[in-house]
Short mmCIF file of C-alpha atoms in Angstrom, two decimals:
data_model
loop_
_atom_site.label_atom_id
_atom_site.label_comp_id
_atom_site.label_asym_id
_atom_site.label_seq_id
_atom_site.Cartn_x
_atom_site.Cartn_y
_atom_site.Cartn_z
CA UNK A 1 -15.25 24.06 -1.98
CA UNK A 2 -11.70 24.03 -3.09
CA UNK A 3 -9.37 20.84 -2.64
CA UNK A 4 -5.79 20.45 -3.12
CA UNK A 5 -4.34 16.67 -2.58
CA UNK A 6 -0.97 16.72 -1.30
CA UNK A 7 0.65 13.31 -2.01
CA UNK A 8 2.12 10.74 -5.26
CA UNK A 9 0.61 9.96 -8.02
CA UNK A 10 1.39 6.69 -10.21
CA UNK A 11 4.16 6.11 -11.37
CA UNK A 12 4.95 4.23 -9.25
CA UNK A 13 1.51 2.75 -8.57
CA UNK A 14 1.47 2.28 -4.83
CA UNK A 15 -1.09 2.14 -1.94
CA UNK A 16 -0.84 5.72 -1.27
CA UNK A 17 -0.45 7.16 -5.12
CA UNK A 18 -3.50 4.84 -6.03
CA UNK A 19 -5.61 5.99 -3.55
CA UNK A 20 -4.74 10.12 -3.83
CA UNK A 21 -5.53 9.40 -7.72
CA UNK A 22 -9.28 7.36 -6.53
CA UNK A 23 -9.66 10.75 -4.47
CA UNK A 24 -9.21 13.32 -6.86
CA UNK A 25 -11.30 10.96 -9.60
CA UNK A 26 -14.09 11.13 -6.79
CA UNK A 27 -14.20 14.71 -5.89
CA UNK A 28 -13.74 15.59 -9.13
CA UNK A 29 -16.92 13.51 -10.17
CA UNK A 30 -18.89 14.95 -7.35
CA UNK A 31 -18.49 18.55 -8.50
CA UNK A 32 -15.86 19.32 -6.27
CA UNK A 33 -12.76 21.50 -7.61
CA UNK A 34 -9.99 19.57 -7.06
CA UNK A 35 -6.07 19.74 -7.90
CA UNK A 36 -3.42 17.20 -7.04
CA UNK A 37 -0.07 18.46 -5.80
CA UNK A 38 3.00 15.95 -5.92
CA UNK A 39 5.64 16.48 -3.77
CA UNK A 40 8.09 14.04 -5.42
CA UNK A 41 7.33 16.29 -8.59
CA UNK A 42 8.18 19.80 -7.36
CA UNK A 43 12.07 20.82 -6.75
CA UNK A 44 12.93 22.54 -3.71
CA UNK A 45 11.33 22.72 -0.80
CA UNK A 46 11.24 26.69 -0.73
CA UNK A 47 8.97 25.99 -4.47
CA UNK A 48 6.55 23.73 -3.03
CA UNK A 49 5.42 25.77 0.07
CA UNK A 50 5.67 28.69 -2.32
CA UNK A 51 3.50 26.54 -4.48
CA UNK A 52 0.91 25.74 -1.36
CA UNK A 53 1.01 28.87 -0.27
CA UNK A 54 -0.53 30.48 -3.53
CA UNK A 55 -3.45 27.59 -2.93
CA UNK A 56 -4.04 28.32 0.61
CA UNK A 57 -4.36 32.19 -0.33
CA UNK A 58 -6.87 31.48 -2.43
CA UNK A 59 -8.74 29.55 0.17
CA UNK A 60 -7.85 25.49 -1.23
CA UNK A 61 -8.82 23.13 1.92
CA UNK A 62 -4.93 20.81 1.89
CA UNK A 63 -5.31 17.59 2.25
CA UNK A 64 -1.60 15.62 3.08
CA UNK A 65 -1.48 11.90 2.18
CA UNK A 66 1.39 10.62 3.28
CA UNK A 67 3.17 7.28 5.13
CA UNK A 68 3.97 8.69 8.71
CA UNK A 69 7.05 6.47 9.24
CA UNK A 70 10.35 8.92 8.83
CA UNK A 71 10.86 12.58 8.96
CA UNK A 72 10.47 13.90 6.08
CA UNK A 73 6.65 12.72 5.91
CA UNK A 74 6.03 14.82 9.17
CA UNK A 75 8.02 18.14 7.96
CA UNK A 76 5.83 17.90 4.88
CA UNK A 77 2.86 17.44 7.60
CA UNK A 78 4.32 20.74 9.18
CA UNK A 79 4.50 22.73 6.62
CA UNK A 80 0.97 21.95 4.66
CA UNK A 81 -0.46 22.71 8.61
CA UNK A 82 1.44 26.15 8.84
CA UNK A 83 0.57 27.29 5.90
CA UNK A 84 -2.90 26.04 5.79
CA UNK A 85 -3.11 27.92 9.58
CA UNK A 86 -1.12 31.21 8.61
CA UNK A 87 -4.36 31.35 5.99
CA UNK A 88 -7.10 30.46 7.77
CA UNK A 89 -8.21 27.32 5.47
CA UNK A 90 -8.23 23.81 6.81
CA UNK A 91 -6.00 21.39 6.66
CA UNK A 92 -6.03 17.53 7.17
CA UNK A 93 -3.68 14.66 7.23
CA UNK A 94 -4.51 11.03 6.38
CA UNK A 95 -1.31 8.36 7.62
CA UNK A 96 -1.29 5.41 5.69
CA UNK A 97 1.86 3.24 6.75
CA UNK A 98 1.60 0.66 9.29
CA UNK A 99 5.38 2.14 10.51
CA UNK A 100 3.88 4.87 12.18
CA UNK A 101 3.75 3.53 15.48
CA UNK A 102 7.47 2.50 14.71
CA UNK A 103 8.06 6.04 14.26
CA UNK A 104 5.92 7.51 16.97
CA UNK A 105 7.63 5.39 19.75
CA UNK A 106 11.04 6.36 18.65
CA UNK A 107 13.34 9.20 19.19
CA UNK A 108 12.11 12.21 21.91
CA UNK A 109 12.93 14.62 18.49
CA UNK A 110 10.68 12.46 16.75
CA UNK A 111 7.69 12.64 18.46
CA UNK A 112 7.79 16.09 19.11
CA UNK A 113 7.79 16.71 15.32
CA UNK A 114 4.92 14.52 15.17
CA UNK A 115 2.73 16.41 17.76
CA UNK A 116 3.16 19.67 16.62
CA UNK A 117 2.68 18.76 13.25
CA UNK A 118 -0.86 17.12 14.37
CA UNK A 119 -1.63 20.31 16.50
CA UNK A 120 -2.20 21.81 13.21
CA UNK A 121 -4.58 19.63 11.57
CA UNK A 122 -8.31 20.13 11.66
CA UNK A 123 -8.51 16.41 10.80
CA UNK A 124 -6.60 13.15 11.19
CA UNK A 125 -7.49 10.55 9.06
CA UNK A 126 -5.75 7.01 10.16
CA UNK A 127 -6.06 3.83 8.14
CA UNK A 128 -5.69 1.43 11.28
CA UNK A 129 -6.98 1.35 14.86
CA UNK A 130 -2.69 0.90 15.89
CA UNK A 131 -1.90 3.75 14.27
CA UNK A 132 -4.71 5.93 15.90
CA UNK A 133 -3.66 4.44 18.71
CA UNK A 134 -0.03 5.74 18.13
CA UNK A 135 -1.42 9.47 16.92
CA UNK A 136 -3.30 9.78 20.22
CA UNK A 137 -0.14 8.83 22.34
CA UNK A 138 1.16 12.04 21.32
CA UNK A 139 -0.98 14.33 23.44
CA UNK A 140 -1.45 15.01 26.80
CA UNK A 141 -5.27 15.38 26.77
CA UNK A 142 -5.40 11.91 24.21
CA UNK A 143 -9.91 12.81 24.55
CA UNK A 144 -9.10 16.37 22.85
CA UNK A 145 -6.84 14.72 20.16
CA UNK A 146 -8.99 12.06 19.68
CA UNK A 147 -11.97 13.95 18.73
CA UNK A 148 -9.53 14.68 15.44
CA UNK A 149 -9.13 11.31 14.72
CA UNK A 150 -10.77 8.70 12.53
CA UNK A 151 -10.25 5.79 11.43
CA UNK A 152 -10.91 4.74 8.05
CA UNK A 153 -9.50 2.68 5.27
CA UNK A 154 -8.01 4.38 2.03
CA UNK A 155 -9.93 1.71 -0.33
CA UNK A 156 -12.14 2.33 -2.98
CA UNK A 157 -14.02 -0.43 -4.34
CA UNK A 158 -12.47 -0.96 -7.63
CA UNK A 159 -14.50 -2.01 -11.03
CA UNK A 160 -14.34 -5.04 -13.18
CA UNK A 161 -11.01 -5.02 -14.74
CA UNK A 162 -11.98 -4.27 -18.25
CA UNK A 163 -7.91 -3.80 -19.58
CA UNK A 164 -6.49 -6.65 -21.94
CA UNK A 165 -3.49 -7.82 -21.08
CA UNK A 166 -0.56 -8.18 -22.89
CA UNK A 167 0.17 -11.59 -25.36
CA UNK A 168 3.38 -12.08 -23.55
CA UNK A 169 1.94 -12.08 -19.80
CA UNK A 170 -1.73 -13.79 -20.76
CA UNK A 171 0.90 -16.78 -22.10
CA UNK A 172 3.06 -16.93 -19.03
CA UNK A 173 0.14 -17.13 -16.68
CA UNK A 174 -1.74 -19.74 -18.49
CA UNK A 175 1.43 -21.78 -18.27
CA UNK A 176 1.32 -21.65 -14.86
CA UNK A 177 -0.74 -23.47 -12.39
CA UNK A 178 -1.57 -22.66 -9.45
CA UNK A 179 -1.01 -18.79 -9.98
CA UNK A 180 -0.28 -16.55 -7.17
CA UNK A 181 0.26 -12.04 -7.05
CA UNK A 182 1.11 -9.85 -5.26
CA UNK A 183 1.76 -6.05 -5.22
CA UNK A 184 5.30 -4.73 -3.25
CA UNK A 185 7.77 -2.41 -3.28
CA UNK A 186 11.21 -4.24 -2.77
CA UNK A 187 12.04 -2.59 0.40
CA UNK A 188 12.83 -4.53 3.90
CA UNK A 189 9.38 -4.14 4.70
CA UNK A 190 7.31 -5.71 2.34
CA UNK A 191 8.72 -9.54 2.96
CA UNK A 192 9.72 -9.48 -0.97
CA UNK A 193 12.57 -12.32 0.75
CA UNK A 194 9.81 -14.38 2.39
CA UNK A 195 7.79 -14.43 -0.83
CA UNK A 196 10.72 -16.12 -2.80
CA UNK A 197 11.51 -19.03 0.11
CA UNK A 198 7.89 -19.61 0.27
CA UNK A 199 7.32 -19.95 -3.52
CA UNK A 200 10.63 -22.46 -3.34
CA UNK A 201 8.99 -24.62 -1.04
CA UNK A 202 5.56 -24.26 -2.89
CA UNK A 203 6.94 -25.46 -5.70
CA UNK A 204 8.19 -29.14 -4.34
CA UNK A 205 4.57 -29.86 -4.15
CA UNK A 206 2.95 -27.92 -7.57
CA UNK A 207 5.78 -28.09 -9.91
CA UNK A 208 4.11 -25.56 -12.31
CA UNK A 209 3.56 -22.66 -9.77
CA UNK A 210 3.35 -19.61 -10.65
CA UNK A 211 3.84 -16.13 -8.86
CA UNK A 212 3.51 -12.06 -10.48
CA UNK A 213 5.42 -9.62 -8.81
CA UNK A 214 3.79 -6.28 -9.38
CA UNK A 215 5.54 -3.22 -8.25
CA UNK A 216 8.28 -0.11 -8.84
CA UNK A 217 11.64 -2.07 -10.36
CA UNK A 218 13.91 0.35 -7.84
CA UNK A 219 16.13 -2.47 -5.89
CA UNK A 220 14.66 -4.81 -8.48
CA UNK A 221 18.55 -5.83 -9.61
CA UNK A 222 18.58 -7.24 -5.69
CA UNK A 223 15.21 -9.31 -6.04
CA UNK A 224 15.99 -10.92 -9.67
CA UNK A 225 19.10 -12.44 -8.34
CA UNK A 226 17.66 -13.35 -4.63
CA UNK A 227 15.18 -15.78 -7.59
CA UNK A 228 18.07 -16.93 -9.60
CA UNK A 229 19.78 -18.39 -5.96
CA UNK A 230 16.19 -19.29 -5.45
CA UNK A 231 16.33 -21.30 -8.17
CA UNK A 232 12.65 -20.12 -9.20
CA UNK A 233 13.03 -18.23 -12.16
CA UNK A 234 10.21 -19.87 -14.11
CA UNK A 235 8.12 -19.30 -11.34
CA UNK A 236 8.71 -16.23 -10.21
CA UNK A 237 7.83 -13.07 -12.92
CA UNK A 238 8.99 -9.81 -11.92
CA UNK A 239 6.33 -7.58 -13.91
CA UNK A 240 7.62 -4.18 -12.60
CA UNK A 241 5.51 -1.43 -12.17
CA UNK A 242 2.12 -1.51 -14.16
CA UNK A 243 -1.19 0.49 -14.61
CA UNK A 244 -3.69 0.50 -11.88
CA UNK A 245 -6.00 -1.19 -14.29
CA UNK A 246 -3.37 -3.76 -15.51
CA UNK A 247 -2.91 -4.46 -11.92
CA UNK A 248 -6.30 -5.61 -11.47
CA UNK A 249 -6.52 -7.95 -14.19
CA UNK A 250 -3.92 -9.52 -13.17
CA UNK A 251 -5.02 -10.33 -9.85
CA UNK A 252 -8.72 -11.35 -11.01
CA UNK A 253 -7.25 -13.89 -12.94
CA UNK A 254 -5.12 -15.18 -10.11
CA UNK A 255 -5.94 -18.23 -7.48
CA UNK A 256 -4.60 -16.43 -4.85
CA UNK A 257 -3.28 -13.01 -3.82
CA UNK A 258 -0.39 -13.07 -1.04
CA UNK A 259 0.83 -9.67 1.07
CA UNK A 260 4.26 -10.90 2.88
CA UNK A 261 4.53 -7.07 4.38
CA UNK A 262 6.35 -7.14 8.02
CA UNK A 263 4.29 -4.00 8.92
CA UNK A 264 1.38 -2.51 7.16
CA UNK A 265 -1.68 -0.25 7.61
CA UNK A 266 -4.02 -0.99 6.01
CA UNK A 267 -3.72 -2.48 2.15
CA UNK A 268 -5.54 -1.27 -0.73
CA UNK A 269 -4.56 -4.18 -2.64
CA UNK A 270 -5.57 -6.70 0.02
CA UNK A 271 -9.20 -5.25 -0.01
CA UNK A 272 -8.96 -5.39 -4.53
CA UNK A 273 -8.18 -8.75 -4.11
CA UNK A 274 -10.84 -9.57 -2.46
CA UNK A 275 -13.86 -7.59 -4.26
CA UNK A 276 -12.41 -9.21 -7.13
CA UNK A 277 -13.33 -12.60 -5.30
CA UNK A 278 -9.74 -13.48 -5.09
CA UNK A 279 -8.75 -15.40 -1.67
CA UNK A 280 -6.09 -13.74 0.42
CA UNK A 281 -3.06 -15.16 2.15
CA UNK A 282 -1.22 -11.79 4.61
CA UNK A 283 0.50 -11.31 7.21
CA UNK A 284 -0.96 -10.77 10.34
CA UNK A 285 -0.11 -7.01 10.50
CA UNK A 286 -2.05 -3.74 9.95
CA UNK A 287 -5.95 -3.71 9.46
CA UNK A 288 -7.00 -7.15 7.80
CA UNK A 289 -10.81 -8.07 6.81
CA UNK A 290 -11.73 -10.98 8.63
CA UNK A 291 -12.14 -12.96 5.48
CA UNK A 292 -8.23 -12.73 5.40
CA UNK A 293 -6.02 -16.12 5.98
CA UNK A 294 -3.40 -14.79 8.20
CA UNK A 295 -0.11 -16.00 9.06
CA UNK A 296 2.39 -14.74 11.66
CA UNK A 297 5.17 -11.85 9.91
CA UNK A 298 8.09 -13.18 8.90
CA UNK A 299 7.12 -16.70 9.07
CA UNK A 300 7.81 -18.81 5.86
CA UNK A 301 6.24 -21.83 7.64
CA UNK A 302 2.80 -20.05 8.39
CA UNK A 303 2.78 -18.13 5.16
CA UNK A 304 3.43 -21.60 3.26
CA UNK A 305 0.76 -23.61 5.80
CA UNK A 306 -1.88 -21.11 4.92
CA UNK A 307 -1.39 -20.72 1.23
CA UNK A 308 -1.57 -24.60 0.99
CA UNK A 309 -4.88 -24.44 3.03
CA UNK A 310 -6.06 -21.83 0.31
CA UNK A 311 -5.05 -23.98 -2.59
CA UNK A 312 -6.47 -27.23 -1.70
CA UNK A 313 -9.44 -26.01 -0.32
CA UNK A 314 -10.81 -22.69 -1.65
CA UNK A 315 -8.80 -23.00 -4.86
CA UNK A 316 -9.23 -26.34 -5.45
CA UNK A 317 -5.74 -26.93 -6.83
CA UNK A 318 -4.50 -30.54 -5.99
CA UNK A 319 -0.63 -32.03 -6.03
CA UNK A 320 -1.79 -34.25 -8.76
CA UNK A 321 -2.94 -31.49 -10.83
CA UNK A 322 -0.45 -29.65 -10.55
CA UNK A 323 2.48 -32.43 -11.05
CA UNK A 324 0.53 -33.64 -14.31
CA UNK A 325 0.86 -29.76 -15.92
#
C-alpha cells in the first residue's frame, strides 16, 4: 500500500498542516509507504497534477486534506479525484473547516463543483456531524452518498510536551497570573477581536492576566495594534507561529485554553488542551467534547461569564490573588 497526503505542512502550524504531518508520522510508523504532497509548495497548477499524476500511475492511494470552504479547496478536490479515477487508484477527501456548510449552501456554481468533486471520491472523511450533514445535501440519493461518509475527528492524542521553552517566554508567563492560550490564525473567523475585548474586561478583575497568542503572524500588523487600542499590551503576547511541540508546552502550562472561532469543525487544539488536562473555554460552534465550557459565537459577555466560571472554580484563581501579584 502506497499513500500520498495531499495537504500543508507546518509552517504555518495549523489544524489541518498538524494533523496531515500526525498522518504521515503514523503511516509511516505502521509500515506504510507514505509521501506528503504540499500544494502551497508546488508552482503551477499544470506541475502539481503533473506531479499527482506520476503518483497515481504508479498506483499511490491520494488522500486530499483540505478546508472545504472556497473554491479553490474543491478544484484541488477535482483534480486529485480525476486523476486518481483516470488511473484506477482510490482517492479520498477528508473536510476539516467548519465553513463548509457556509460554502455548500451558497452559490448554484458552488455546489455543483462540490458534488462532482465528491462523485469522485471513494471516501469522505468529515470532522463534524454539520458538515456531513452539508456533504450529503449535495446528492439526490443522500443514502448512496452517505454510505461514503464518515465522521471522524482529525485529532491525535498528543504526548507529554517534553520541549523547553525559551528564557524569554518561561519569564513572561510566570509573570502572569491567571494565564490563558490559544491557537488562531488572524482571519475574521477565528474571533482574534473577541479575544482582545474579553481579555480587557478580564483584566479589571485579575490585574496580572495573562494571554499567548499562538499562530501564523500574516495580518499580525492588524492584531498588535487592535491590543495597543486595547490597552492590553502586557497582557496580551503575540508569540507568532511556533513548533507543534512548543505549542504544547505552552498550553500545559496554561490555566486555561480559549477558542473564540465564529465557525469551526472540529479543533485539534481544543481536544490537546484537554489531554493535557487543561480546561477549555469555546465557542459553541463545530464538534465540541462535552467536557467543553461553551459560550454563544461572538459573544464577549458569554465568553467572559464562562472563563470567570473556569477561573474561580476549576482553576482556582481568586480576585484577591490575582490583585496582590
Amino acid at each position: 500500500m502506497k499513500v500520498l497526503l495531499v495537504g500543508p505542512l507546518p509552517p504555518p502550524n495549523g489544524g489541518i498542516s498538524v494533523h496531515v504531518m500526525q498522518t504521515h508520522r503514523r503511516l509511516t510508523a505502521a509500515g506504510v509507504t507514505c509521501e506528503v504532497l504540499d500544494p502551497s509548495r508546488t508552482r503551477g497548477k499544470f506541475v502539481l497534477a503533473g506531479k499527482l499524476a506520476r503518483y497515481a500511475s504508479q498506483g499511490w492511494e491520494i488522500q486530499l486534506h483540505t478546508n472545504g470552504h472556497n473554491t479553490k479547496s474543491w478544484l484541488m478536490a477535482l483534480i486529485c479525484g480525476t486523476i486518481a479515477r483516470a488511473n484506477g487508484v482510490p482517492a479520498s477527501l477528508t473536510l476539516h473547516s467548519g465553513m463548509v456548510p457556509q460554502y455548500v449552501a451558497g452559490s448554484t456554481a458552488g455546489r455543483a463543483l462540490a458534488r462532482l468533486a465528491c462523485s469522485l471520491q471513494q471516501h469522505i472523511v468529515c470532522v463534524s456531524p454539520a458538515i456531513q450533514e452539508a456533504i450529503a445535501s449535495l446528492s439526490l440519493d443522500r443514502q448512496v452518498l452517505r454510505q461514503r461518509l464518515e465522521v471522524r475527528s482529525a485529532f491525535t492524542a498528543p504526548e507529554t510536551p517534553t520541549v523547553s521553552l525559551d528564557q524569554p517566554l518561561v519569564q513572561w508567563m510566570d509573570n502572569h497570573s491567571p494565564l490563558l492560550s490559544t491557537t488562531l490564525f488572524f482571519r475574521p473567523e477565528y474571533g482574534f477581536p473577541l479575544l482582545v475585548d474579553a481579555i480587557a474586561r478580564l483584566r479589571q478583575i485579575y490585574p496580572s492576566i495573562g494571554c499567548v497568542v499562538m499562530g501564523s503572524c500574516e495580518h499580525g500588523g492588524d492584531a498588535l495594534e487592535r491590543v495597543r487600542q486595547a490597552d492590553i499590551e502586557e497582557n496580551m503576547l503575540l508569540l507568532g507561529d511556533v513548533e507543534h511541540e512548543c505549542c504544547l508546552s505552552v498550553m500545559a502550562g496554561c490555566d486555561l485554553f480559549v477558542r473564540p472561532t465564529l465557525h469551526d469543525g472540529d479543533s485539534i487544539s481544543v481536544r490537546e488542551a484537554l489531554a493535557l488536562s487543561v480546561p477549555v473555554v469555546a465557542s459553541r460552534t463545530g464538534n465540541r467534547p462535552e467536557v467543553v465550557h461553551l459560550f454563544q459565537p461572538g459573544n464577549v459577555d458569554d465568553l467572559v461569564a464562562q472563563a470567570l466560571r473556569v477561573l474561580l472554580s476549576e482553576v482556582g484563581a481568586t480576585t484577591e490573588r490575582s490583585v496582590c501579584a
